[in-house]
């Protein structure tokens, strides 16, 4: 299996649960690497059910939002399903202000999200 | 406006390097935490200043090594003011399309200024568009609707 420096990968049934190693997703070089690793999950590993768990993330910039949007496009292009969960309130507010809560399927916790695949 | 009693100030000129910008931002956030600003406010200042710094370094100075960014901060008991000036050509913030419009929603960029306006009490650009002043009033905005929150 490919190595992931920015992500922690777990399988729950046929769903790939992704956690982030960085508490703060800010640095441009880290965001680029993070994007490449997330895209690889879809494009090379052919994982079509992805659950991104943000429980360890306490800050992210708008550049990170851009990577999530690209990931969502790639997921849809591959016929996949992408869900987000465990987003802390301040970050969730970023999603609501930008209306990205309408683009992404966001659940409160991992159990809710897994049950919804 | 009432004259503010500043309890901390800084005036730094940094190269066009986001790491250098974050060192100043870290110092600024440390001051807010030392003054027991609410965590929510610290998050807001962090996000807005991060976006403004990236705009100045990346879009303003285009990472040019011969261009600098000046960061001036003023902290009072209930107000933080951050002024960020780059050496780029400037831009007209009114020309930035609304990133929440349906045809822009899936665009990977273009949300920084909107987030700054939403998370701060005041965001003002100079005429040239190479200097932004960000202000956050402590606590007052905690339960209020965000400035940039568009009506549904």
Coordinates of N, CA and C in Angstrom, one line a residue, chain A residues 24 26-28 58-63 65-66 69-70 72-73 76 88 90-91 93-94 96-100 102-103, chain B residues 18-19 22 39-40 43 46-47 50-51 58 99-100 105-108 111-112 114-115 118-119 146 148-152:
Chain A
X24 N -3.1 21.8 12.0 CA -3.3 23.1 11.3 C -3.0 22.8 9.8
X26 N -2.3 24.6 6.8 CA -2.0 26.0 6.4 C -0.9 26.1 5.4
X27 N 0.2 25.4 5.7 CA 1.4 25.6 4.8 C 1.1 25.1 3.4
X28 N 1.5 26.0 2.5 CA 1.2 25.7 1.1 C 1.8 24.3 0.6
X58 N -7.7 21.6 13.9 CA -8.3 22.8 14.6 C -8.2 24.1 13.8
X59 N -7.6 24.0 12.6 CA -7.5 25.2 11.8 C -7.2 24.8 10.3
X60 N -7.9 25.4 9.4 CA -7.5 25.3 8.0 C -7.8 26.6 7.2
X61 N -7.0 26.8 6.2 CA -7.1 28.0 5.4 C -8.0 27.8 4.1
X62 N -8.2 28.9 3.4 CA -9.1 28.7 2.2 C -8.4 27.9 1.1
X63 N -7.0 27.9 1.2 CA -6.3 27.0 0.2 C -6.6 25.6 0.4
X65 N -9.5 24.5 1.6 CA -10.8 24.3 1.0 C -10.8 24.0 -0.5
X66 N -9.9 24.7 -1.1 CA -9.7 24.5 -2.6 C -9.4 23.0 -2.9
X69 N -12.4 20.9 -2.6 CA -13.3 21.0 -3.7 C -12.9 20.2 -4.9
X70 N -11.5 20.3 -5.1 CA -11.0 19.5 -6.2 C -11.2 18.0 -5.9
X72 N -13.6 16.6 -4.2 CA -15.0 16.3 -4.5 C -15.3 16.1 -6.0
X73 N -14.7 17.0 -6.8 CA -14.8 16.8 -8.2 C -14.3 15.5 -8.7
X76 N -16.5 12.6 -7.7 CA -17.7 12.5 -8.5 C -17.4 11.9 -9.9
X88 N -15.0 20.9 13.7 CA -15.2 21.7 14.9 C -16.0 23.0 14.5
X90 N -15.9 26.3 14.7 CA -15.3 27.4 14.1 C -15.0 27.1 12.6
X91 N -14.6 25.9 12.3 CA -14.3 25.5 10.9 C -15.6 25.3 10.2
X93 N -18.2 26.9 10.5 CA -18.6 28.2 10.2 C -18.0 28.7 8.9
X94 N -16.8 28.3 8.6 CA -16.1 28.6 7.4 C -16.9 28.0 6.2
X96 N -20.1 27.2 6.2 CA -21.4 27.7 6.0 C -21.3 29.1 5.4
X97 N -20.3 29.9 5.8 CA -20.2 31.3 5.3 C -19.9 31.2 3.8
X98 N -19.1 30.2 3.4 CA -18.8 30.1 1.9 C -19.8 29.2 1.2
X99 N -20.8 28.8 1.9 CA -21.9 27.9 1.4 C -21.3 26.6 0.9
X100 N -20.2 26.2 1.3 CA -19.6 24.9 0.9 C -20.3 23.8 1.7
X102 N -23.2 23.3 1.4 CA -24.2 22.8 0.5 C -23.6 21.9 -0.6
X103 N -22.3 22.1 -0.8 CA -21.5 21.3 -1.8 C -21.2 20.0 -1.2
Chain B
X18 N 5.8 33.1 3.3 CA 4.7 32.9 4.2 C 5.2 32.4 5.6
X19 N 6.3 31.7 5.6 CA 6.9 31.3 6.9 C 7.2 32.5 7.8
X22 N 4.0 34.0 9.1 CA 3.4 33.2 10.2 C 4.1 33.4 11.5
X39 N -11.4 32.2 22.7 CA -10.8 31.3 21.7 C -11.5 31.6 20.3
X40 N -12.7 31.9 20.3 CA -13.5 32.1 19.1 C -12.9 33.3 18.3
X43 N -9.4 32.5 16.9 CA -9.6 31.8 15.6 C -9.9 32.7 14.5
X46 N -6.9 34.8 13.6 CA -5.9 33.9 12.9 C -6.3 33.6 11.4
X47 N -7.6 33.3 11.2 CA -8.0 33.0 9.9 C -7.9 34.2 8.9
X50 N -4.2 35.2 8.4 CA -3.6 34.2 7.5 C -3.9 34.5 6.0
X51 N -5.2 34.7 5.8 CA -5.7 35.0 4.4 C -5.1 36.2 3.9
X58 N 1.6 36.2 -1.9 CA 1.4 35.4 -3.1 C 0.8 36.2 -4.2
X99 N -17.9 34.3 -4.2 CA -17.6 32.9 -4.4 C -18.8 32.0 -4.0
X100 N -19.9 32.6 -3.4 CA -21.0 31.7 -3.1 C -22.1 31.6 -4.2
X105 N -19.3 28.4 -6.9 CA -19.2 27.6 -5.7 C -18.1 26.5 -5.8
X106 N -17.9 26.0 -6.9 CA -16.9 24.9 -7.1 C -15.6 25.4 -7.5
X107 N -15.4 26.7 -7.5 CA -14.1 27.2 -7.9 C -13.1 27.0 -6.7
X108 N -11.9 26.5 -7.0 CA -11.0 26.2 -5.9 C -10.5 27.4 -5.1
X111 N -11.9 32.8 -2.0 CA -12.7 33.0 -0.8 C -12.0 33.8 0.3
X112 N -10.8 34.1 0.1 CA -10.0 34.8 1.2 C -10.6 36.1 1.6
X114 N -13.6 37.3 1.2 CA -14.9 37.1 1.9 C -14.8 36.6 3.3
X115 N -13.8 35.7 3.5 CA -13.6 35.1 4.9 C -13.1 36.2 5.8
X118 N -16.0 38.4 6.7 CA -16.9 37.7 7.6 C -16.4 37.6 9.0
X119 N -15.2 37.4 9.2 CA -14.6 37.0 10.5 C -14.1 38.2 11.3
X146 N -22.4 37.0 10.9 CA -21.1 37.4 10.3 C -21.3 38.6 9.3
X148 N -20.1 39.1 6.4 CA -20.2 38.7 5.0 C -21.2 37.6 4.8
X149 N -22.0 37.3 5.8 CA -22.9 36.2 5.7 C -24.1 36.6 4.8
X150 N -24.1 36.0 3.6 CA -25.1 36.5 2.7 C -26.5 36.0 3.1
X151 N -27.5 36.9 2.9 CA -28.9 36.5 3.2 C -29.3 35.4 2.3
X152 N -30.0 34.4 2.8 CA -30.5 33.3 2.0 C -31.7 33.7 1.2

